[in-house]
């Protein structure tokens, strides 16, 4: 199995997708969906939260590639803050970077590929690794509360591991449904139309 398709590295072709009005509208819709789904985050403590936005990042990365995934990740995070204000948590550039990176890497894994359970797992692993290692670092910077990086990582690990299974199933089922719907409606951009 090839981890990344050649199309995932065609950044010039992905940038050209943004010239297509239909793809631009879908990119905006993905951001709006990200904002809507972000309102359903489950906050356990001020620093521990279950989020479902990675599903939208996976869909946008699948549809438009790593560049669209990154745009939706960064734009969705900023719009979520603007829509929710302080209720959505503080605006922190590190989180915006994390979501952009998550969208980019989901695009690398999913763009130009047939969605399988293994692909769903790989996209979930992207979110898992970013959440465990990078987001934990941002949280330590923002809320040290006497905990160091490794203590905070240990407290976040059970949540991240349990979400890995849930995210794998959700990404596989939902992105595959979008793949079939986009293909039937002829909404796939030319760069990703012939999925292996």
XYZ file of N, CA, C and O in Angstrom:
784
model
N 0.833 -1.180 0.000
C 0.000 0.000 0.000
C 0.880 1.247 0.000
O 1.830 1.350 0.765
N 0.565 2.162 -0.876
C 1.296 3.414 -0.968
C 0.734 4.392 0.068
O -0.466 4.630 0.117
N 1.611 4.941 0.915
C 1.159 5.829 1.984
C 0.563 7.119 1.423
O -0.525 7.533 1.809
N 1.269 7.763 0.488
C 0.792 8.996 -0.132
C 0.679 8.786 -1.632
O 1.505 8.123 -2.236
N -0.335 9.385 -2.230
C -0.432 9.321 -3.690
C 0.460 10.410 -4.284
O 0.836 11.369 -3.601
N 0.791 10.268 -5.557
C 1.580 11.299 -6.233
C 0.814 12.612 -6.264
O 1.402 13.693 -6.230
N -0.514 12.525 -6.323
C -1.342 13.732 -6.367
C -1.198 14.556 -5.091
O -1.366 15.774 -5.119
N -0.890 13.903 -3.979
C -0.741 14.625 -2.714
C 0.442 15.580 -2.755
O 0.460 16.573 -2.031
N 1.418 15.313 -3.623
C 2.589 16.175 -3.737
C 2.463 17.194 -4.865
O 3.366 17.998 -5.063
N 1.362 17.159 -5.582
C 1.137 18.112 -6.679
C 0.491 19.381 -6.121
O -0.697 19.632 -6.296
N 1.295 20.187 -5.444
C 0.762 21.378 -4.791
C 0.303 22.427 -5.804
O -0.633 23.173 -5.545
N 0.935 22.449 -6.965
C 0.516 23.392 -8.015
C -0.890 23.042 -8.495
O -1.739 23.912 -8.668
N -1.156 21.751 -8.690
C -2.485 21.303 -9.097
C -3.522 21.561 -8.019
O -4.669 21.922 -8.304
N -3.121 21.401 -6.755
C -4.048 21.664 -5.652
C -4.375 23.148 -5.550
O -5.505 23.522 -5.257
N -3.372 23.991 -5.789
C -3.618 25.434 -5.754
C -4.575 25.834 -6.876
O -5.403 26.731 -6.710
N -4.483 25.125 -8.018
C -5.367 25.423 -9.148
C -6.823 25.103 -8.824
O -7.741 25.697 -9.409
N -7.060 24.173 -7.885
C -8.435 23.835 -7.489
C -9.152 25.074 -6.963
O -10.350 25.246 -7.174
N -8.403 25.968 -6.302
C -9.020 27.162 -5.719
C -9.519 28.143 -6.778
O -10.218 29.094 -6.463
N -9.140 27.928 -8.041
C -9.657 28.771 -9.125
C -11.046 28.312 -9.570
O -11.745 29.035 -10.262
N -11.414 27.100 -9.196
C -12.726 26.552 -9.538
C -13.732 27.052 -8.499
O -13.577 26.801 -7.297
N -14.751 27.764 -8.969
C -15.731 28.352 -8.055
C -16.403 27.290 -7.192
O -16.614 27.480 -5.997
N -16.720 26.142 -7.785
C -17.376 25.064 -7.042
C -16.493 24.583 -5.896
O -16.959 24.399 -4.771
N -15.191 24.410 -6.157
C -14.268 23.960 -5.111
C -14.100 25.041 -4.040
O -14.003 24.732 -2.842
N -14.100 26.304 -4.463
C -13.977 27.398 -3.503
C -15.195 27.459 -2.581
O -15.063 27.656 -1.373
N -16.378 27.251 -3.170
C -17.607 27.230 -2.369
C -17.579 26.052 -1.390
O -17.930 26.193 -0.217
N -17.154 24.887 -1.862
C -17.068 23.725 -0.974
C -16.051 23.953 0.149
O -16.288 23.552 1.291
N -14.951 24.631 -0.158
C -13.963 24.952 0.874
C -14.619 25.816 1.957
O -14.443 25.572 3.148
N -15.410 26.816 1.538
C -16.132 27.651 2.498
C -17.149 26.850 3.296
O -17.306 27.059 4.511
N -17.824 25.916 2.630
C -18.783 25.060 3.334
C -18.097 24.158 4.351
O -18.620 23.925 5.436
N -16.919 23.654 3.989
C -16.162 22.833 4.941
C -15.807 23.644 6.182
O -15.893 23.155 7.306
N -15.407 24.906 5.977
C -15.094 25.769 7.125
C -16.334 25.997 7.978
O -16.267 25.961 9.213
N -17.470 26.237 7.316
C -18.721 26.443 8.062
C -19.098 25.181 8.834
O -19.534 25.256 9.992
N -18.934 24.012 8.222
C -19.198 22.751 8.918
C -18.258 22.577 10.105
O -18.672 22.110 11.174
N -17.014 22.957 9.924
C -16.041 22.859 11.023
C -16.500 23.719 12.200
O -16.466 23.274 13.349
N -16.929 24.946 11.902
C -17.400 25.844 12.959
C -18.621 25.241 13.650
O -18.718 25.226 14.879
N -19.563 24.710 12.858
C -20.782 24.124 13.429
C -20.460 22.919 14.309
O -20.983 22.785 15.420
N -19.587 22.045 13.825
C -19.249 20.848 14.593
C -18.443 21.219 15.838
O -18.546 20.553 16.869
N -17.676 22.295 15.765
C -16.888 22.724 16.927
C -17.766 23.160 18.086
O -17.317 23.175 19.232
N -19.004 23.516 17.808
C -19.905 23.892 18.905
C -20.337 22.663 19.705
O -20.867 22.809 20.795
N -20.112 21.475 19.159
C -20.489 20.239 19.845
C -19.311 19.588 20.563
O -19.380 18.424 20.933
N -18.216 20.332 20.750
C -17.089 19.799 21.505
C -17.545 19.457 22.919
O -18.395 20.137 23.483
N -16.985 18.404 23.456
C -17.328 17.980 24.812
C -16.176 18.367 25.726
O -15.099 17.763 25.669
N -16.389 19.396 26.544
C -15.348 19.882 27.458
C -15.441 19.099 28.764
O -16.456 19.135 29.447
N -14.363 18.404 29.094
C -14.310 17.619 30.319
C -13.703 18.462 31.448
O -14.236 18.513 32.546
N -12.585 19.110 31.148
C -11.954 20.066 32.075
C -11.515 21.254 31.217
O -11.601 21.188 29.982
N -11.008 22.329 31.815
C -10.539 23.455 30.996
C -9.449 23.073 29.993
O -9.296 23.730 28.966
N -8.709 22.024 30.271
C -7.631 21.632 29.360
C -7.883 20.290 28.671
O -7.045 19.837 27.900
N -9.009 19.653 28.922
C -9.311 18.351 28.327
C -10.661 18.427 27.632
O -11.676 18.684 28.265
N -10.631 18.218 26.304
C -11.834 18.397 25.509
C -11.856 17.350 24.399
O -10.825 17.020 23.825
N -13.037 16.839 24.107
C -13.212 15.916 22.988
C -13.753 16.734 21.817
O -14.784 17.395 21.940
N -13.026 16.692 20.689
C -13.395 17.505 19.527
C -13.672 16.593 18.328
O -13.069 15.539 18.203
N -14.572 17.052 17.448
C -14.935 16.257 16.276
C -14.566 16.947 14.965
O -14.920 16.475 13.888
N -13.864 18.060 15.034
C -13.504 18.812 13.833
C -12.579 18.060 12.893
O -12.517 18.369 11.707
N -11.870 17.067 13.417
C -10.937 16.321 12.560
C -11.660 15.613 11.418
O -11.069 15.367 10.366
N -12.933 15.303 11.608
C -13.705 14.656 10.538
C -13.822 15.599 9.341
O -13.631 15.200 8.194
N -14.103 16.882 9.611
C -14.218 17.863 8.531
C -12.857 18.099 7.886
O -12.760 18.258 6.666
N -11.801 18.110 8.687
C -10.460 18.272 8.119
C -10.115 17.095 7.208
O -9.488 17.272 6.177
N -10.551 15.897 7.602
C -10.317 14.715 6.763
C -11.091 14.826 5.451
O -10.559 14.526 4.382
N -12.338 15.285 5.515
C -13.146 15.428 4.297
C -12.522 16.466 3.362
O -12.396 16.238 2.154
N -12.127 17.614 3.916
C -11.553 18.662 3.073
C -10.207 18.232 2.497
O -9.907 18.528 1.336
N -9.404 17.522 3.283
C -8.142 17.010 2.771
C -8.342 15.966 1.701
O -7.604 15.916 0.711
N -9.351 15.122 1.873
C -9.682 14.130 0.850
C -10.119 14.815 -0.440
O -9.696 14.463 -1.533
N -10.967 15.830 -0.318
C -11.532 16.486 -1.503
C -10.514 17.356 -2.237
O -10.354 17.234 -3.446
N -9.827 18.230 -1.502
C -8.974 19.212 -2.165
C -7.494 19.050 -1.932
O -6.700 19.853 -2.405
N -7.104 18.030 -1.173
C -5.693 17.787 -0.935
C -5.166 18.503 0.294
O -5.907 19.167 1.026
N -3.866 18.365 0.515
C -3.250 18.957 1.701
C -3.434 20.470 1.811
O -3.628 20.986 2.907
N -3.393 21.181 0.675
C -3.539 22.640 0.755
C -4.925 23.042 1.238
O -5.065 23.904 2.111
N -5.970 22.412 0.687
C -7.322 22.734 1.144
C -7.509 22.293 2.594
O -8.148 22.996 3.382
N -6.958 21.161 2.970
C -7.043 20.719 4.352
C -6.427 21.726 5.302
O -6.991 22.035 6.356
N -5.265 22.288 4.919
C -4.595 23.279 5.758
C -5.408 24.570 5.840
O -5.541 25.161 6.916
N -5.965 24.995 4.709
C -6.781 26.224 4.689
C -8.016 26.053 5.572
O -8.359 26.927 6.371
N -8.682 24.910 5.447
C -9.878 24.654 6.261
C -9.500 24.543 7.740
O -10.211 25.055 8.610
N -8.375 23.903 8.038
C -7.937 23.772 9.431
C -7.668 25.121 10.078
O -8.182 25.425 11.161
N -6.877 25.965 9.404
C -6.546 27.285 9.964
C -7.767 28.197 9.957
O -8.092 28.825 10.969
N -8.453 28.256 8.806
C -9.628 29.131 8.702
C -10.747 28.706 9.628
O -11.408 29.543 10.251
N -10.958 27.402 9.741
C -12.008 26.893 10.625
C -11.733 27.222 12.081
O -12.643 27.593 12.828
N -10.462 27.119 12.494
C -10.119 27.436 13.878
C -10.346 28.923 14.162
O -10.924 29.283 15.189
N -9.923 29.779 13.246
C -10.113 31.223 13.438
C -11.595 31.590 13.443
O -12.045 32.372 14.290
N -12.355 31.012 12.514
C -13.792 31.303 12.472
C -14.513 30.759 13.706
O -15.464 31.382 14.192
N -14.074 29.618 14.214
C -14.671 29.066 15.438
C -14.488 30.024 16.602
O -15.398 30.234 17.399
N -13.298 30.600 16.677
C -13.053 31.559 17.754
C -13.939 32.795 17.576
O -14.549 33.275 18.538
N -14.014 33.304 16.342
C -14.822 34.498 16.095
C -16.300 34.232 16.354
O -17.015 35.098 16.858
N -16.756 33.041 16.030
C -18.173 32.707 16.223
C -18.493 32.443 17.684
O -19.574 32.782 18.159
N -17.545 31.845 18.406
C -17.819 31.467 19.787
C -17.220 32.373 20.828
O -17.564 32.299 21.998
N -16.291 33.238 20.412
C -15.644 34.135 21.365
C -14.924 33.370 22.447
O -14.349 32.315 22.212
N -14.980 33.868 23.652
C -14.259 33.238 24.763
C -14.863 31.889 25.143
O -14.218 31.080 25.788
N -16.115 31.636 24.719
C -16.738 30.341 25.031
C -16.019 29.201 24.315
O -16.038 28.065 24.764
N -15.385 29.503 23.161
C -14.688 28.460 22.416
C -13.239 28.306 22.884
O -12.492 27.530 22.328
N -12.854 29.057 23.898
C -11.492 28.992 24.398
C -10.685 30.155 23.853
O -11.145 30.912 23.012
N -9.455 30.285 24.322
C -8.637 31.416 23.890
C -8.153 31.248 22.456
O -7.998 30.121 21.978
N -7.935 32.375 21.791
C -7.334 32.337 20.458
C -5.826 32.213 20.657
O -5.195 33.079 21.258
N -5.282 31.121 20.193
C -3.855 30.863 20.372
C -3.300 30.384 19.038
O -3.798 29.397 18.472
N -2.290 31.062 18.490
C -1.755 30.693 17.170
C -1.264 29.245 17.093
O -1.289 28.643 16.021
N -0.831 28.693 18.204
C -0.367 27.306 18.201
C -1.473 26.342 17.820
O -1.252 25.398 17.050
N -2.687 26.574 18.335
C -3.812 25.708 17.980
C -4.159 25.859 16.498
O -4.454 24.879 15.813
N -4.117 27.099 16.003
C -4.399 27.341 14.582
C -3.391 26.587 13.728
O -3.759 25.940 12.741
N -2.120 26.639 14.121
C -1.086 25.886 13.407
C -1.377 24.389 13.463
O -1.245 23.682 12.453
N -1.762 23.891 14.630
C -2.042 22.457 14.780
C -3.158 22.003 13.854
O -3.064 20.948 13.222
N -4.239 22.791 13.756
C -5.351 22.404 12.891
C -4.983 22.520 11.419
O -5.415 21.695 10.605
N -4.170 23.504 11.076
C -3.683 23.601 9.696
C -2.822 22.388 9.363
O -2.954 21.778 8.295
N -1.943 22.016 10.282
C -1.080 20.847 10.082
C -1.908 19.568 9.991
O -1.652 18.694 9.150
N -2.941 19.468 10.840
C -3.805 18.287 10.815
C -4.522 18.165 9.467
O -4.566 17.087 8.875
N -5.064 19.278 8.974
C -5.729 19.261 7.670
C -4.767 18.918 6.554
O -5.086 18.152 5.642
N -3.552 19.474 6.639
C -2.533 19.199 5.625
C -2.175 17.713 5.602
O -2.149 17.083 4.544
N -1.899 17.156 6.775
C -1.489 15.746 6.838
C -2.634 14.792 6.498
O -2.404 13.742 5.882
N -3.867 15.149 6.868
C -5.015 14.332 6.449
C -5.109 14.331 4.929
O -5.399 13.303 4.313
N -4.867 15.491 4.322
C -4.851 15.567 2.864
C -3.760 14.709 2.260
O -3.959 14.062 1.229
N -2.585 14.683 2.894
C -1.489 13.849 2.381
C -1.884 12.378 2.396
O -1.563 11.627 1.475
N -2.595 11.959 3.434
C -2.968 10.552 3.584
C -4.165 10.179 2.705
O -4.213 9.076 2.144
N -5.133 11.099 2.543
C -6.401 10.747 1.901
C -6.549 11.208 0.455
O -7.316 10.611 -0.298
N -5.857 12.249 0.057
C -6.069 12.837 -1.274
C -5.667 11.872 -2.385
O -4.570 11.326 -2.384
N -6.582 11.656 -3.305
C -6.317 10.771 -4.436
C -6.314 9.299 -4.075
O -5.854 8.473 -4.854
N -6.848 8.945 -2.917
C -6.854 7.561 -2.460
C -8.286 7.067 -2.266
O -9.180 7.854 -1.941
N -8.471 5.777 -2.432
C -9.745 5.170 -2.086
C -9.814 5.064 -0.563
O -8.857 4.673 0.090
N -10.968 5.424 -0.011
C -11.107 5.426 1.446
C -11.365 4.002 1.931
O -12.344 3.372 1.564
N -10.452 3.526 2.750
C -10.560 2.199 3.356
C -10.462 2.376 4.873
O -10.148 3.467 5.365
N -10.690 1.295 5.604
C -10.560 1.352 7.054
C -9.130 1.716 7.452
O -8.912 2.473 8.397
N -8.146 1.207 6.703
C -6.752 1.529 6.995
C -6.475 3.013 6.772
O -5.789 3.659 7.563
N -7.032 3.581 5.699
C -6.882 5.026 5.447
C -7.545 5.825 6.573
O -7.028 6.849 7.002
N -8.703 5.363 7.037
C -9.361 6.025 8.158
C -8.488 5.997 9.406
O -8.386 6.991 10.129
N -7.830 4.865 9.631
C -6.931 4.744 10.780
C -5.737 5.682 10.640
O -5.340 6.342 11.601
N -5.160 5.763 9.434
C -4.010 6.643 9.224
C -4.382 8.109 9.448
O -3.620 8.863 10.064
N -5.556 8.516 8.968
C -6.010 9.887 9.202
C -6.255 10.129 10.687
O -5.957 11.206 11.210
N -6.773 9.131 11.390
C -6.976 9.243 12.839
C -5.649 9.334 13.575
O -5.534 10.040 14.580
N -4.652 8.612 13.077
C -3.320 8.677 13.682
C -2.724 10.075 13.574
O -2.009 10.521 14.480
N -3.018 10.759 12.470
C -2.562 12.145 12.317
C -3.105 12.974 13.478
O -2.355 13.685 14.160
N -4.416 12.883 13.702
C -5.024 13.654 14.781
C -4.477 13.212 16.136
O -4.188 14.032 17.007
N -4.311 11.923 16.328
C -3.789 11.377 17.585
C -2.403 11.938 17.897
O -2.153 12.449 18.986
N -1.501 11.866 16.919
C -0.123 12.302 17.151
C -0.039 13.807 17.406
O 0.688 14.252 18.298
N -0.806 14.580 16.641
C -0.803 16.036 16.856
C -1.399 16.366 18.219
O -0.873 17.200 18.960
N -2.485 15.702 18.562
C -3.132 15.964 19.843
C -2.242 15.574 21.021
O -2.125 16.321 21.992
N -1.611 14.423 20.926
C -0.787 13.941 22.036
C 0.472 14.787 22.203
O 0.785 15.226 23.313
N 1.178 15.043 21.125
C 2.485 15.671 21.260
C 2.466 17.195 21.104
O 3.033 17.899 21.928
N 1.815 17.703 20.065
C 1.869 19.147 19.814
C 0.861 19.904 20.672
O 1.213 20.889 21.327
N -0.392 19.452 20.695
C -1.402 20.152 21.493
C -1.043 20.124 22.971
O -1.260 21.110 23.685
N -0.490 19.031 23.436
C -0.053 18.958 24.833
C 0.991 20.038 25.118
O 0.942 20.702 26.156
N 1.894 20.247 24.177
C 2.908 21.287 24.347
C 2.261 22.670 24.444
O 2.620 23.477 25.304
N 1.283 22.933 23.559
C 0.600 24.243 23.612
C -0.116 24.422 24.948
O -0.119 25.513 25.512
N -0.746 23.361 25.434
C -1.459 23.458 26.708
C -0.514 23.722 27.881
O -0.857 24.467 28.808
N 0.675 23.119 27.838
C 1.658 23.378 28.890
C 2.106 24.839 28.833
O 2.256 25.491 29.876
N 2.288 25.368 27.628
C 2.666 26.776 27.501
C 1.584 27.702 28.057
O 1.888 28.709 28.686
N 0.325 27.343 27.805
C -0.781 28.216 28.207
C -1.174 28.039 29.675
O -1.471 29.009 30.353
N -1.243 26.779 30.125
C -1.724 26.483 31.479
C -0.750 25.543 32.169
O -0.993 24.342 32.229
N 0.316 26.040 32.701
C 1.291 25.117 33.289
C 0.734 24.444 34.544
O 0.901 23.250 34.736
N 0.053 25.187 35.416
C -0.562 24.629 36.631
C 0.382 23.683 37.378
O -0.056 22.718 37.992
N 1.667 23.922 37.263
C 2.617 23.075 37.973
C 2.929 21.765 37.275
O 3.787 21.020 37.723
N 2.206 21.441 36.203
C 2.472 20.194 35.481
C 3.522 20.440 34.414
O 3.499 21.465 33.737
N 4.428 19.489 34.268
C 5.367 19.596 33.159
C 4.777 18.891 31.933
O 3.681 18.329 31.992
N 5.504 18.894 30.844
C 5.018 18.344 29.580
C 4.623 16.875 29.713
O 3.549 16.461 29.270
N 5.464 16.075 30.344
C 5.206 14.633 30.412
C 4.029 14.305 31.335
O 3.265 13.380 31.064
N 3.872 15.048 32.405
C 2.705 14.840 33.274
C 1.416 15.166 32.527
O 0.428 14.417 32.615
N 1.417 16.264 31.791
C 0.232 16.645 31.020
C -0.045 15.620 29.920
O -1.176 15.253 29.667
N 1.030 15.137 29.291
C 0.885 14.126 28.230
C 0.234 12.866 28.779
O -0.674 12.309 28.154
N 0.667 12.423 29.951
C 0.117 11.205 30.563
C -1.373 11.383 30.868
O -2.164 10.462 30.676
N -1.774 12.568 31.330
C -3.193 12.775 31.647
C -4.042 12.837 30.383
O -5.219 12.497 30.413
N -3.462 13.254 29.246
C -4.211 13.363 27.994
C -4.226 12.052 27.202
O -5.085 11.845 26.355
N -3.284 11.183 27.475
C -3.129 9.960 26.680
C -4.361 9.060 26.665
O -4.766 8.602 25.586
N -5.030 8.769 27.799
C -6.206 7.895 27.740
C -7.316 8.440 26.838
O -7.915 7.700 26.062
N -7.557 9.765 26.912
C -8.576 10.375 26.057
C -8.195 10.240 24.588
O -9.005 9.865 23.743
N -6.940 10.499 24.282
C -6.481 10.434 22.893
C -6.542 9.007 22.352
O -6.918 8.794 21.195
N -6.191 8.032 23.179
C -6.240 6.633 22.740
C -7.684 6.198 22.489
O -7.989 5.552 21.485
N -8.593 6.562 23.398
C -9.995 6.169 23.203
C -10.591 6.861 21.981
O -11.384 6.265 21.249
N -10.193 8.103 21.714
C -10.700 8.800 20.529
C -10.127 8.244 19.236
O -10.739 8.391 18.177
N -8.979 7.603 19.311
C -8.376 7.023 18.111
C -9.313 6.006 17.475
O -9.512 5.996 16.258
N -9.924 5.179 18.282
C -10.865 4.169 17.774
C -12.117 4.835 17.211
O -12.559 4.538 16.100
N -12.672 5.781 17.975
C -13.885 6.470 17.541
C -13.633 7.241 16.257
O -14.422 7.176 15.300
N -12.510 7.988 16.202
C -12.189 8.774 15.007
C -11.965 7.889 13.790
O -12.345 8.246 12.678
N -11.324 6.745 13.981
C -11.093 5.833 12.856
C -12.420 5.421 12.232
O -12.590 5.476 11.007
N -13.359 5.022 13.058
C -14.672 4.588 12.555
C -15.400 5.753 11.893
O -15.918 5.622 10.772
N -15.439 6.906 12.564
C -16.154 8.061 12.015
C -15.543 8.539 10.704
O -16.264 8.822 9.739
N -14.223 8.644 10.657
C -13.572 9.107 9.425
C -13.808 8.119 8.299
O -14.152 8.514 7.179
N -13.666 6.828 8.576
C -13.889 5.834 7.526
C -15.316 5.918 6.987
O -15.536 6.018 5.780
N -16.292 5.917 7.871
C -17.700 5.900 7.440
C -18.096 7.212 6.754
O -18.671 7.218 5.665
N -17.761 8.340 7.369
C -18.226 9.631 6.851
C -17.465 10.048 5.594
O -18.068 10.475 4.610
N -16.140 9.914 5.591
C -15.371 10.319 4.404
C -15.692 9.398 3.237
O -15.804 9.848 2.098
N -15.907 8.130 3.516
C -16.277 7.209 2.428
C -17.646 7.576 1.850
O -17.847 7.533 0.634
N -18.580 7.964 2.708
C -19.899 8.404 2.231
C -19.762 9.663 1.373
O -20.398 9.779 0.321
N -18.915 10.597 1.814
C -18.672 11.800 1.010
C -18.009 11.437 -0.312
O -18.331 12.018 -1.350
N -17.090 10.491 -0.290
C -16.423 10.066 -1.517
C -17.451 9.560 -2.531
O -17.432 9.951 -3.690
N -18.348 8.710 -2.075
C -19.371 8.177 -2.976
C -20.319 9.271 -3.452
O -20.667 9.340 -4.627
N -20.723 10.162 -2.548
C -21.646 11.243 -2.923
C -20.989 12.208 -3.902
O -21.604 12.605 -4.904
N -19.744 12.601 -3.638
C -19.044 13.524 -4.531
C -18.845 12.902 -5.908
O -18.979 13.567 -6.922
N -18.507 11.616 -5.928
C -18.272 10.942 -7.201
C -19.564 10.842 -8.004
O -19.583 11.138 -9.208
N -20.674 10.454 -7.366
C -21.962 10.350 -8.068
C -22.452 11.700 -8.564
O -23.066 11.784 -9.626
N -22.201 12.752 -7.805
C -22.668 14.088 -8.185
C -21.666 14.803 -9.094
O -21.891 15.952 -9.465
N -20.585 14.128 -9.447
C -19.537 14.703 -10.299
C -18.986 15.989 -9.697
O -18.746 16.971 -10.400
N -18.786 15.993 -8.391
C -18.253 17.161 -7.685
C -16.760 17.057 -7.399
O -16.178 17.982 -6.849
N -16.152 15.927 -7.761
C -14.738 15.777 -7.495
C -13.954 16.675 -8.455
O -14.267 16.737 -9.639
N -12.934 17.386 -7.948
C -12.120 18.194 -8.853
C -11.352 17.276 -9.813
O -11.113 16.108 -9.515
N -10.971 17.809 -10.938
C -10.287 16.994 -11.954
C -9.046 16.313 -11.422
O -8.743 15.188 -11.790
N -8.338 16.962 -10.513
C -7.084 16.407 -9.994
C -7.293 15.139 -9.191
O -6.403 14.332 -9.048
N -8.490 14.931 -8.638
C -8.702 13.747 -7.787
C -9.826 12.857 -8.287
O -10.301 12.009 -7.577
N -10.257 13.066 -9.533
C -11.399 12.331 -10.039
C -11.143 10.827 -10.156
O -11.974 10.011 -9.810
N -9.987 10.448 -10.638
C -9.690 9.029 -10.843
C -8.989 8.467 -9.612
O -7.771 8.381 -9.565
N -9.764 8.113 -8.631
C -9.203 7.609 -7.379
C -8.877 6.137 -7.536
O -9.688 5.355 -7.992
N -7.648 5.795 -7.131
C -7.190 4.410 -7.264
C -7.909 3.520 -6.292
O -8.273 3.879 -5.224
